[in-house]
Coordinates of C-alpha atoms in Angstrom, one line a residue:
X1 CA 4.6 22.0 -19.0
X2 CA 8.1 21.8 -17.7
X3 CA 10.7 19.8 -19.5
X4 CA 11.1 16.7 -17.1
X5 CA 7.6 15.9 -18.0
X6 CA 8.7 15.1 -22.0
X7 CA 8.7 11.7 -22.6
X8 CA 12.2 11.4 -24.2
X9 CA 13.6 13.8 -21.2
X10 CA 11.6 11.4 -18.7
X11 CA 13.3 8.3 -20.2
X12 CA 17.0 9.3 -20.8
X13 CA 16.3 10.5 -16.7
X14 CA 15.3 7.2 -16.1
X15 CA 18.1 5.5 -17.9
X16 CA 20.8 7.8 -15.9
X17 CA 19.2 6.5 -12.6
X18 CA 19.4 3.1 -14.0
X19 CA 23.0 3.6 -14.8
X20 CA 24.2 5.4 -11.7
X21 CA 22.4 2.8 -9.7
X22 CA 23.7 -0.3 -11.3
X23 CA 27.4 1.4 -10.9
X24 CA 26.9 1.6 -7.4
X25 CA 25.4 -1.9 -6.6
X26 CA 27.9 -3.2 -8.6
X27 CA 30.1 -1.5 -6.5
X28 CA 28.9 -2.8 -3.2
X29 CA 28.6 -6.3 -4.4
X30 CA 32.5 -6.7 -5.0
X31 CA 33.0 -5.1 -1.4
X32 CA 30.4 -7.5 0.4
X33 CA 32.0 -10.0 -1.4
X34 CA 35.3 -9.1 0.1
X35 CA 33.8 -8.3 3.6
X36 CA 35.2 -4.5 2.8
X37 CA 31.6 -2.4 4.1
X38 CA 31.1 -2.3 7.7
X39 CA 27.4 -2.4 7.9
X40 CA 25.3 -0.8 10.9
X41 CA 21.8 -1.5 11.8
X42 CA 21.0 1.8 10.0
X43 CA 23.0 1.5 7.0
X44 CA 21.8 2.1 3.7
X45 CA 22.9 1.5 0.3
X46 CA 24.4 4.0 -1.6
X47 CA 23.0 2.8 -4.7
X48 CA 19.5 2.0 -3.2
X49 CA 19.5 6.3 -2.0
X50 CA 20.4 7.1 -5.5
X51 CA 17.3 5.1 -7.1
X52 CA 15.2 7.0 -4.7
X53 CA 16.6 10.3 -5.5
X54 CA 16.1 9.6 -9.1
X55 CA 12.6 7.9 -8.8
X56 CA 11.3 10.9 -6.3
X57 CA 11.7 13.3 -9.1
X58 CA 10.1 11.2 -11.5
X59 CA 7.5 10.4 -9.8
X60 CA 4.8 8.2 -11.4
X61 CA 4.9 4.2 -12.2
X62 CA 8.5 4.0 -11.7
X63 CA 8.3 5.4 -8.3
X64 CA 5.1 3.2 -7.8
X65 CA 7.7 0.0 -8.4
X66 CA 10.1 1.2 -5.9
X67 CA 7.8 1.6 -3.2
X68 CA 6.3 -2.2 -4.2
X69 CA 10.2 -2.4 -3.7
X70 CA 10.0 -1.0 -0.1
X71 CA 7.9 -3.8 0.9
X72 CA 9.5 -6.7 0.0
X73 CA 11.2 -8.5 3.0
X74 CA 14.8 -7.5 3.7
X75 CA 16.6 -11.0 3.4
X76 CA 15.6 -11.1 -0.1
X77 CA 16.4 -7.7 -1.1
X78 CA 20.6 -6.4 -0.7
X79 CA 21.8 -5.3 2.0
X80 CA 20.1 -1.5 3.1
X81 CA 17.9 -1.3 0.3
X82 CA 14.3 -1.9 2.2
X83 CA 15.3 1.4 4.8
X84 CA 16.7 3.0 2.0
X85 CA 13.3 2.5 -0.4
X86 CA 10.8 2.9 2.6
X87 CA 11.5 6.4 2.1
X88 CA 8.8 7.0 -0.8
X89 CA 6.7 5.5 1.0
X90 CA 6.4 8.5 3.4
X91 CA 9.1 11.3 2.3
X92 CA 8.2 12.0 -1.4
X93 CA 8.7 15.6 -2.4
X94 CA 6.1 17.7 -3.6
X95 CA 6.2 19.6 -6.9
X96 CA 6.3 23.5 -6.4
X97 CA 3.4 25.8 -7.0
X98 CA 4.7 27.0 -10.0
X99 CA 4.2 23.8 -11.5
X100 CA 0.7 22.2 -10.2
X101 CA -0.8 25.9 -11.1
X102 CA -1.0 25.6 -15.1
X103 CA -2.6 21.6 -14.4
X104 CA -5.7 23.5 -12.3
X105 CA -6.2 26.1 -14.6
X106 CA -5.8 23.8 -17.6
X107 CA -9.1 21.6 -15.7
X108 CA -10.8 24.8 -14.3
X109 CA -10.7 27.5 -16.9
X110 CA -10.0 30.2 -14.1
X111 CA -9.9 29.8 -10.1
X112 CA -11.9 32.7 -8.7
X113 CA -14.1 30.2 -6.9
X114 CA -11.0 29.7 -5.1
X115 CA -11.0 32.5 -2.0
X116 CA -7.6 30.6 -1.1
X117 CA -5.2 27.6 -1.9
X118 CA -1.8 26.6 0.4
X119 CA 0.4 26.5 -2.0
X120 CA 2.7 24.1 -0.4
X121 CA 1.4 20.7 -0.5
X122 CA 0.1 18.6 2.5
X123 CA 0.9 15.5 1.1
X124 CA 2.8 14.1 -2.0
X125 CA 3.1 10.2 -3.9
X126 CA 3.7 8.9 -7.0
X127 CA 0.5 10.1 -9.0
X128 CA 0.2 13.7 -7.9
X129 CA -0.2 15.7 -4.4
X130 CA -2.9 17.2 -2.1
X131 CA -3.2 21.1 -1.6
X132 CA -6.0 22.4 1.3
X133 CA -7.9 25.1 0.2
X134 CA -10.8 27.6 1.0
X135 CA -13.4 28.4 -1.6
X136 CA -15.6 31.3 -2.3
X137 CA -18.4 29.7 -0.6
X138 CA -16.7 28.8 2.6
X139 CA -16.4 25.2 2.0
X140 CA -13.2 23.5 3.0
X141 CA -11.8 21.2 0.4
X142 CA -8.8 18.6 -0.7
X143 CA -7.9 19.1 -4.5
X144 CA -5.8 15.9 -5.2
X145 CA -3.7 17.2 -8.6
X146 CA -2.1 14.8 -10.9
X147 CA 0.9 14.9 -12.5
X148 CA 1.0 15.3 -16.4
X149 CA 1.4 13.0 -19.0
X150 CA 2.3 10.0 -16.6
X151 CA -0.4 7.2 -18.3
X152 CA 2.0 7.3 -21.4
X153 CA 5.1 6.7 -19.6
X154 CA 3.9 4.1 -17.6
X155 CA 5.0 1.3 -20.0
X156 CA 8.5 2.9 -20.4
X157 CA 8.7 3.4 -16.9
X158 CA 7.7 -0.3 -15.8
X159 CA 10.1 -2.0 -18.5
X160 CA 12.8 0.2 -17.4
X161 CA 12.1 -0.7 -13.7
X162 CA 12.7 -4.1 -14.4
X163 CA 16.0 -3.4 -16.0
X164 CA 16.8 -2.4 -12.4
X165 CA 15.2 -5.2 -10.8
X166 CA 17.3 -7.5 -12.9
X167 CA 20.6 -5.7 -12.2
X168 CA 20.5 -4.8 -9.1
X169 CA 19.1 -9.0 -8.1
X170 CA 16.6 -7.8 -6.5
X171 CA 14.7 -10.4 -6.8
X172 CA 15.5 -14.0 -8.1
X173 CA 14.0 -15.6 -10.7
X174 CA 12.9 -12.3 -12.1
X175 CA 11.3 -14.3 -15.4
X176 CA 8.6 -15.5 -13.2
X177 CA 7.5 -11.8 -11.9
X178 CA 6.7 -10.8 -16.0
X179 CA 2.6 -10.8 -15.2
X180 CA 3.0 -9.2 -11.7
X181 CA 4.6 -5.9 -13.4
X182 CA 1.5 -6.6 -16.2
X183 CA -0.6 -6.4 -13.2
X184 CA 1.5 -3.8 -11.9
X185 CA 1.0 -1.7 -15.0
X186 CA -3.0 -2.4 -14.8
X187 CA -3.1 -0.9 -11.3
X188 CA -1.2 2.3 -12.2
X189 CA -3.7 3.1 -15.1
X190 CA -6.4 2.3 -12.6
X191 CA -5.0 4.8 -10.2
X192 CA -4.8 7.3 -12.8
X193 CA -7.9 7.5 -13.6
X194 CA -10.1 9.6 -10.9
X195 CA -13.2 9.2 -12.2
X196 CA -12.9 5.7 -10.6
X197 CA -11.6 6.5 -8.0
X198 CA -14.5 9.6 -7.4
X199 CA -17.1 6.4 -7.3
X200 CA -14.9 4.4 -4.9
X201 CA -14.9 7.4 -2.6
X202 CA -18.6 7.9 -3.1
X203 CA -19.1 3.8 -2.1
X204 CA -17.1 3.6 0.9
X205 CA -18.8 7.1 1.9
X206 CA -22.0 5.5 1.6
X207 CA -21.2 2.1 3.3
X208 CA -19.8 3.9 6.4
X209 CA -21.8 7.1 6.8
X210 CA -23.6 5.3 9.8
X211 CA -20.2 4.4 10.9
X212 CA -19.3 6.4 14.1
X213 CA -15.4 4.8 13.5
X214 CA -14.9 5.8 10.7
X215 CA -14.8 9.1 8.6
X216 CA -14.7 9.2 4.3
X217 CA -14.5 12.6 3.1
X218 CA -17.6 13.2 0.8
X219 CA -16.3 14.0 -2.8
X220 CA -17.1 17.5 -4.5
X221 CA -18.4 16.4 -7.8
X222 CA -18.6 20.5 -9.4
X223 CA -15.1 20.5 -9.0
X224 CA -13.9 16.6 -9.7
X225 CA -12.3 17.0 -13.2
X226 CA -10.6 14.0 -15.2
X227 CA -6.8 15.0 -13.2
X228 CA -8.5 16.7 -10.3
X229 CA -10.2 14.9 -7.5
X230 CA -11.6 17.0 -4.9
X231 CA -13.3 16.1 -1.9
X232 CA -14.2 17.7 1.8
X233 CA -11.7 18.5 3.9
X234 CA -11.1 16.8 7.2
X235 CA -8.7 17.9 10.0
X236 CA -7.0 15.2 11.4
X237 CA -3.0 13.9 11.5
X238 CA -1.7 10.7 9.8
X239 CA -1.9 7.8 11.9
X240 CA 2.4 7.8 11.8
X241 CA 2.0 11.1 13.0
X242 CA -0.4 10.1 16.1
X243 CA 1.8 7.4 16.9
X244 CA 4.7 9.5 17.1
X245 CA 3.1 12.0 19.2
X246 CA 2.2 9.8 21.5
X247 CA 5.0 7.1 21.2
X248 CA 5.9 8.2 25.1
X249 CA 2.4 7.0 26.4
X250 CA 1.1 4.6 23.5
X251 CA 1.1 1.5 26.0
X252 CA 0.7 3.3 29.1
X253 CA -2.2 6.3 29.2
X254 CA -5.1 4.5 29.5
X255 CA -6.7 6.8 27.5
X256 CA -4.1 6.3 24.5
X257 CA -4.6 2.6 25.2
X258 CA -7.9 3.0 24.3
X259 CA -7.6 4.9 21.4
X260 CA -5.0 2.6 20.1
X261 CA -7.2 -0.8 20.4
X262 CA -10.0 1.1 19.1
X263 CA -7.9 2.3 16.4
X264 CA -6.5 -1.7 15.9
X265 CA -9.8 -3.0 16.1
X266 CA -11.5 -0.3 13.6
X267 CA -8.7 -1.3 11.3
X268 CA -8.9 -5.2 11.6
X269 CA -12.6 -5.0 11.0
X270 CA -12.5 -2.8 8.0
X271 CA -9.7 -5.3 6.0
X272 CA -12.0 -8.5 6.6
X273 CA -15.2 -6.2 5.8
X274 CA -13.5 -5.0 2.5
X275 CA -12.9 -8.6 1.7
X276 CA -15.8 -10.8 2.6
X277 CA -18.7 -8.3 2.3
X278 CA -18.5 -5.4 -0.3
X279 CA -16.4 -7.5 -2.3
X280 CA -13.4 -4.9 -3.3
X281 CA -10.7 -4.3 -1.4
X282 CA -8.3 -0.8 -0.9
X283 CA -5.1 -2.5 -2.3
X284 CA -2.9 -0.2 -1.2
X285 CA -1.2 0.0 2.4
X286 CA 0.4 2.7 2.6
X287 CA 0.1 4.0 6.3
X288 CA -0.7 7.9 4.9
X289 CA -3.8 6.3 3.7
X290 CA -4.6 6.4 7.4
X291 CA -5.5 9.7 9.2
X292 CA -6.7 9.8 12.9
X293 CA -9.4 12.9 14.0
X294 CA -9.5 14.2 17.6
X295 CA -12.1 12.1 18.9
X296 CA -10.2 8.8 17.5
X297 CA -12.0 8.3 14.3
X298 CA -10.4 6.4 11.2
X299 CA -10.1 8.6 8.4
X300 CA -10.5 6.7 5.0
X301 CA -7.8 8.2 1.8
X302 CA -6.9 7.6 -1.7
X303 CA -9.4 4.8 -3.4
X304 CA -7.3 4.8 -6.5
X305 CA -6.2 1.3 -5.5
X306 CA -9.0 -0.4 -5.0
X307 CA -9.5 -3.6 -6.3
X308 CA -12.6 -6.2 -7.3
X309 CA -12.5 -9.0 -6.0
X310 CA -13.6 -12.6 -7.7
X311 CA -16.3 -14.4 -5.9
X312 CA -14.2 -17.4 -6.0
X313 CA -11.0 -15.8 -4.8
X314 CA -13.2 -14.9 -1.4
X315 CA -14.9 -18.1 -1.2
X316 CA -11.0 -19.7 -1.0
X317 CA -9.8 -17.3 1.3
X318 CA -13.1 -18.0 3.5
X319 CA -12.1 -21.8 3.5
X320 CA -8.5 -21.4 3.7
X321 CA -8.8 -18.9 7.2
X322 CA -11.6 -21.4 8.4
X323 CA -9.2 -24.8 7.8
X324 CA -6.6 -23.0 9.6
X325 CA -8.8 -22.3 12.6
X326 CA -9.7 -25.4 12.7
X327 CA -6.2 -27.0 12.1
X328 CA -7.3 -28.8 9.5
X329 CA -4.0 -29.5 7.4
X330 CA -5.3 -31.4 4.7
X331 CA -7.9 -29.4 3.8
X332 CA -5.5 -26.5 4.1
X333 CA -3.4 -27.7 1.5
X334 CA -6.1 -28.6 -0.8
X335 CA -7.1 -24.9 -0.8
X336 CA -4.0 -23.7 -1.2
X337 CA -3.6 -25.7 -4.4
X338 CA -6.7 -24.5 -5.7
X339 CA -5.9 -20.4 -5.1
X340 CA -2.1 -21.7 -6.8
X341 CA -0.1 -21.2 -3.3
X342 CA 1.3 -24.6 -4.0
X343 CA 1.3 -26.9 -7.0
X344 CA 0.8 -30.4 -7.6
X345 CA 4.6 -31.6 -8.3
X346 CA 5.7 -28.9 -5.1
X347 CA 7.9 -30.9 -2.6
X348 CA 7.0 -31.9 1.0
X349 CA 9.1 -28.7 2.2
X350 CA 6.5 -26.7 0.4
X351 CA 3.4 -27.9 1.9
X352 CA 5.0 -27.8 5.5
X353 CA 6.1 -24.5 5.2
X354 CA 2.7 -23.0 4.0
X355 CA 1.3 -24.8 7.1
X356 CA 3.9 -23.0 8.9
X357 CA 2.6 -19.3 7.4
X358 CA -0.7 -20.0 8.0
X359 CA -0.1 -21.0 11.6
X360 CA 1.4 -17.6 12.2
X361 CA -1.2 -15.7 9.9
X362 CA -3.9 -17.2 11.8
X363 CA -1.9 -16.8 15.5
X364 CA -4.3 -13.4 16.2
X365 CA -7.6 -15.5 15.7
X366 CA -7.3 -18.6 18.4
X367 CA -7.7 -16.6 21.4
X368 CA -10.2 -14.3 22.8
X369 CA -8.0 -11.1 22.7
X370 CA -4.7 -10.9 21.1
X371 CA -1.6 -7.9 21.5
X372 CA 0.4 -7.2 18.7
X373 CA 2.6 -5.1 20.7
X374 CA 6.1 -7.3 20.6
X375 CA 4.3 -10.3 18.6
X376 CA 7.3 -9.7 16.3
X377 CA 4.6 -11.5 14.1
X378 CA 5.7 -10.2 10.4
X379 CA 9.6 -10.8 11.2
X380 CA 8.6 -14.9 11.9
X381 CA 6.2 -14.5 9.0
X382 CA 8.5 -13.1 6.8
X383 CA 11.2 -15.8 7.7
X384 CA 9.0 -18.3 6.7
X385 CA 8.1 -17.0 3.9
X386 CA 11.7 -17.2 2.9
X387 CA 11.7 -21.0 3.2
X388 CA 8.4 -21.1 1.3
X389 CA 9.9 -19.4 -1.9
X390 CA 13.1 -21.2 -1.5
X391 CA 10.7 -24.2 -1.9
X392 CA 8.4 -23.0 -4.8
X393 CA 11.6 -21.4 -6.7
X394 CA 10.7 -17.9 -6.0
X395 CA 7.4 -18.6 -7.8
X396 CA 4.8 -15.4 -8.3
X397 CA 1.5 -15.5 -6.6
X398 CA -1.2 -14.4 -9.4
X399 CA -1.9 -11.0 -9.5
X400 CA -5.2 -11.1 -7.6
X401 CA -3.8 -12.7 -4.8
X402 CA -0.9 -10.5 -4.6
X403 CA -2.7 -7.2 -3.9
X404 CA -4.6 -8.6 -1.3
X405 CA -1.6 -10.0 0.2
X406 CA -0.3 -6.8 -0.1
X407 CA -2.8 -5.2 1.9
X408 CA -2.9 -7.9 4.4
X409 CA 0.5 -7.4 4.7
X410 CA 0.5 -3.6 5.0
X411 CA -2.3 -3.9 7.8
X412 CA -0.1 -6.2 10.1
X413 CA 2.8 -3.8 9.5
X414 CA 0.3 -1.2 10.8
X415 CA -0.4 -3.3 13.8
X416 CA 3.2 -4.5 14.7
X417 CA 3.5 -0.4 14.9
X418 CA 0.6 0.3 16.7
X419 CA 0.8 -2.2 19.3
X420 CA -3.1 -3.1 20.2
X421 CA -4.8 -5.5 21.7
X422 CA -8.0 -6.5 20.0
X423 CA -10.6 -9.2 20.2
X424 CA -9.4 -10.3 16.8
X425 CA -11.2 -14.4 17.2
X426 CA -14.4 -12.4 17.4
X427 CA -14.4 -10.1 14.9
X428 CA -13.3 -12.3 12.4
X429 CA -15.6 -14.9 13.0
X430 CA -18.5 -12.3 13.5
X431 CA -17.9 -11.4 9.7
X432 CA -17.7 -14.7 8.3
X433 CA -20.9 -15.6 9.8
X434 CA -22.5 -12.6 8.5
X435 CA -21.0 -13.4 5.0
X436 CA -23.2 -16.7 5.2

């Protein structure tokens, strides 16, 4: 394999983004302290750019950190760093033939049941990338290829990530995040391993097969190795791309309106289905997991993420949406204690703003139908959420709780963009009801 993929090579290229990074935000620390950077709306740190450039060649758990990175709210991170790390979200670069070539031989012996493979890859993240191909037997197919050696970096790569974190203040407190980059680690090894994520595919494929929303590409199991994951191939564009296309007449063509709420419905439904009925929940939001076919179905991706859930973590968050339907503040806060949003010695401040979040989190739910087109809903979210940690001293959630935030969170991102109206009270309450 090529030399960037040695571990010693990976981590001296690790430590010179590191370097080159903290020189940078050092850099544009001392000039916001002396009011010397104009800033634009678009602006974006120099130093945040070069952490990307650095972490898009790497690829693997340190990448994974920066696009956790991409989501944290922009008053908390400096200056042009969310734009800036948004970027691996949806513009990592693919390795070159040349490269992914030796990893399918090395799992398939030989490829002559391959009648013919793009060679440029359709999609690329952290873990590996997706080539379409043709095989001898006519079949369409998606081989998902991962990287090498990336499970014994991932250590290396997370305590060096937090070396970053720390320098570049990302975020305060850091001491108190120590178990969410534990949990952080856990998750990566999870994705890693394909196996898992084969039987994932294979459940949600079976849960929705009836579905007519919703599509899961049937794995391949002849040709799912331990770094390959192949599954059926299924023409449709990412749900950025749809929106894009159709930006023009996205609130306008009533037949685009009608895909869209469809589309916000379908995805509103499967979060709260994930949650309260099978029990496990796709913990990852990224909006490529998200394709859209002709007709307007939902295409399901990447399971690599997905995540158990405890029996009593969904019988608090079942009480916790219920007492804030219901307004019921004091019941509100005892849940919130008991799931460790807020702890016993927490001042007043605390409790009030947690009310406050949850008034806004539950805003969708009160009404019959609700638009999430202009709701600006995650900006007054995420400005309480400032207050909140102010109040708890930038305390971590536990990691359970923070991946299904995290996916909550990445759902109403997808919403704010997508702009539907939905009968959101109903379908929430529908699958509660059906929980009991």
């Amino acid at each position: 394999m090529k030399k960037d993929n040695d571990a010693k090579t990976r981590a001296l290229s690790l430590i010179k983004t590191i370097s080159s990074t903290a020189v940078k935000a050092g850099n544009e620390a001392i000039k916001r302290k002396l009011n010397l950077s104009a800033q634009s709306d678009t602006f974006m740190s120099e130093a945040a750019l070069r952490l990307v450039k650095g972490l898009d060649e790497l690829k693997g758990a340190a990448m994974k950190v920066g696009q956790l990175l991409s989501m944290v709210d922009d008053n908390i991170l400096p200056p042009g760093w969310k734009d800036a790390l948004s970027k691996l979200q949806s513009q990592a670069t693919a390795k070159d033939w040349e490269f992914i070539e030796p990893i399918m031989l090395k799992e398939f012996k030989d490829l002559s049941f391959i009648k013919h493979i793009d060679k440029k890859a359709v999609h690329a993240a952290s873990i590996g990338q997706v080539h379409k191909a043709e095989l001898i037997d006519g079949r369409i197919v998606a081989f998902k290829v991962q990287y090498p050696n990336l499970e014994k970096n991932v250590h290396s790569d997370l305590q060096n990530m937090k070396k970053v974190v720390k320098i570049a203040n990302l975020i305060p407190n850091m001491s108190n995040y120590d178990k969410v980059f534990d949990a952080v680690e856990k998750l990566f090894i999870q994705e890693l391993d394909f196996f898992r994520e084969q039987k994932f595919y294979d459940i949600y494929h079976e849960k929705f097969k009836n579905n007519p929303n919703i599509v899961v590409p049937k794995t391949i199991p002849e040709y799912c190795r331990k770094n390959i994951l192949t599954t059926e191939w299924v023409d449709a564009i990412s749900l950025q791309e749809w929106m894009k296309q159709n930006e023009s007449q996205l609130h306008n063509s009533s037949e685009c309106i009608y895909t869209r709420d469809k589309l916000g419905s379908v995805l509103l439904e499967l979060v709260f289905t994930e949650v309260f009925h099978f029990k496990h929940i796709q913990s990852d939001p990224n909006p490529g997991n998200f394709l859209v076919t002709t007709s307007g179905q939902l295409v399901l991706l990447d399971f690599g993420a997905t995540q158990e859930l405890s029996e009593e973590l969904i019988e608090n968050y079942a009480s916790l949406t219920l007492a804030a339907i219901h307004k019921d503040n004091q019941e509100l806060i005892k849940v919130a204690k008991k799931m460790g949003f807020l702890h016993r010695h927490d001042p007043p401040e605390a409790k009030d703003s947690f009310i406050k979040l949850m008034e806004i989190a539950i805003e969708p739910f009160l009404e019959e139908t609700y638009s999430w087109m202009n709701s600006k809903q995650l900006k007054r979210t995420n400005a309480e959420s400032i207050h909140f940690m102010k109040a708890t001293k930038f305390r971590a959630p536990n990691s359970e709780v923070l991946f299904i935030n995290r996916r909550l969170g990445g759902n109403l991102l997808i919403m704010e963009s997508l702009g539907p109206t939905v009968q959101a009270k109903n379908i929430l309450l529908n699958i509660l009801q059906k929980k009991e």
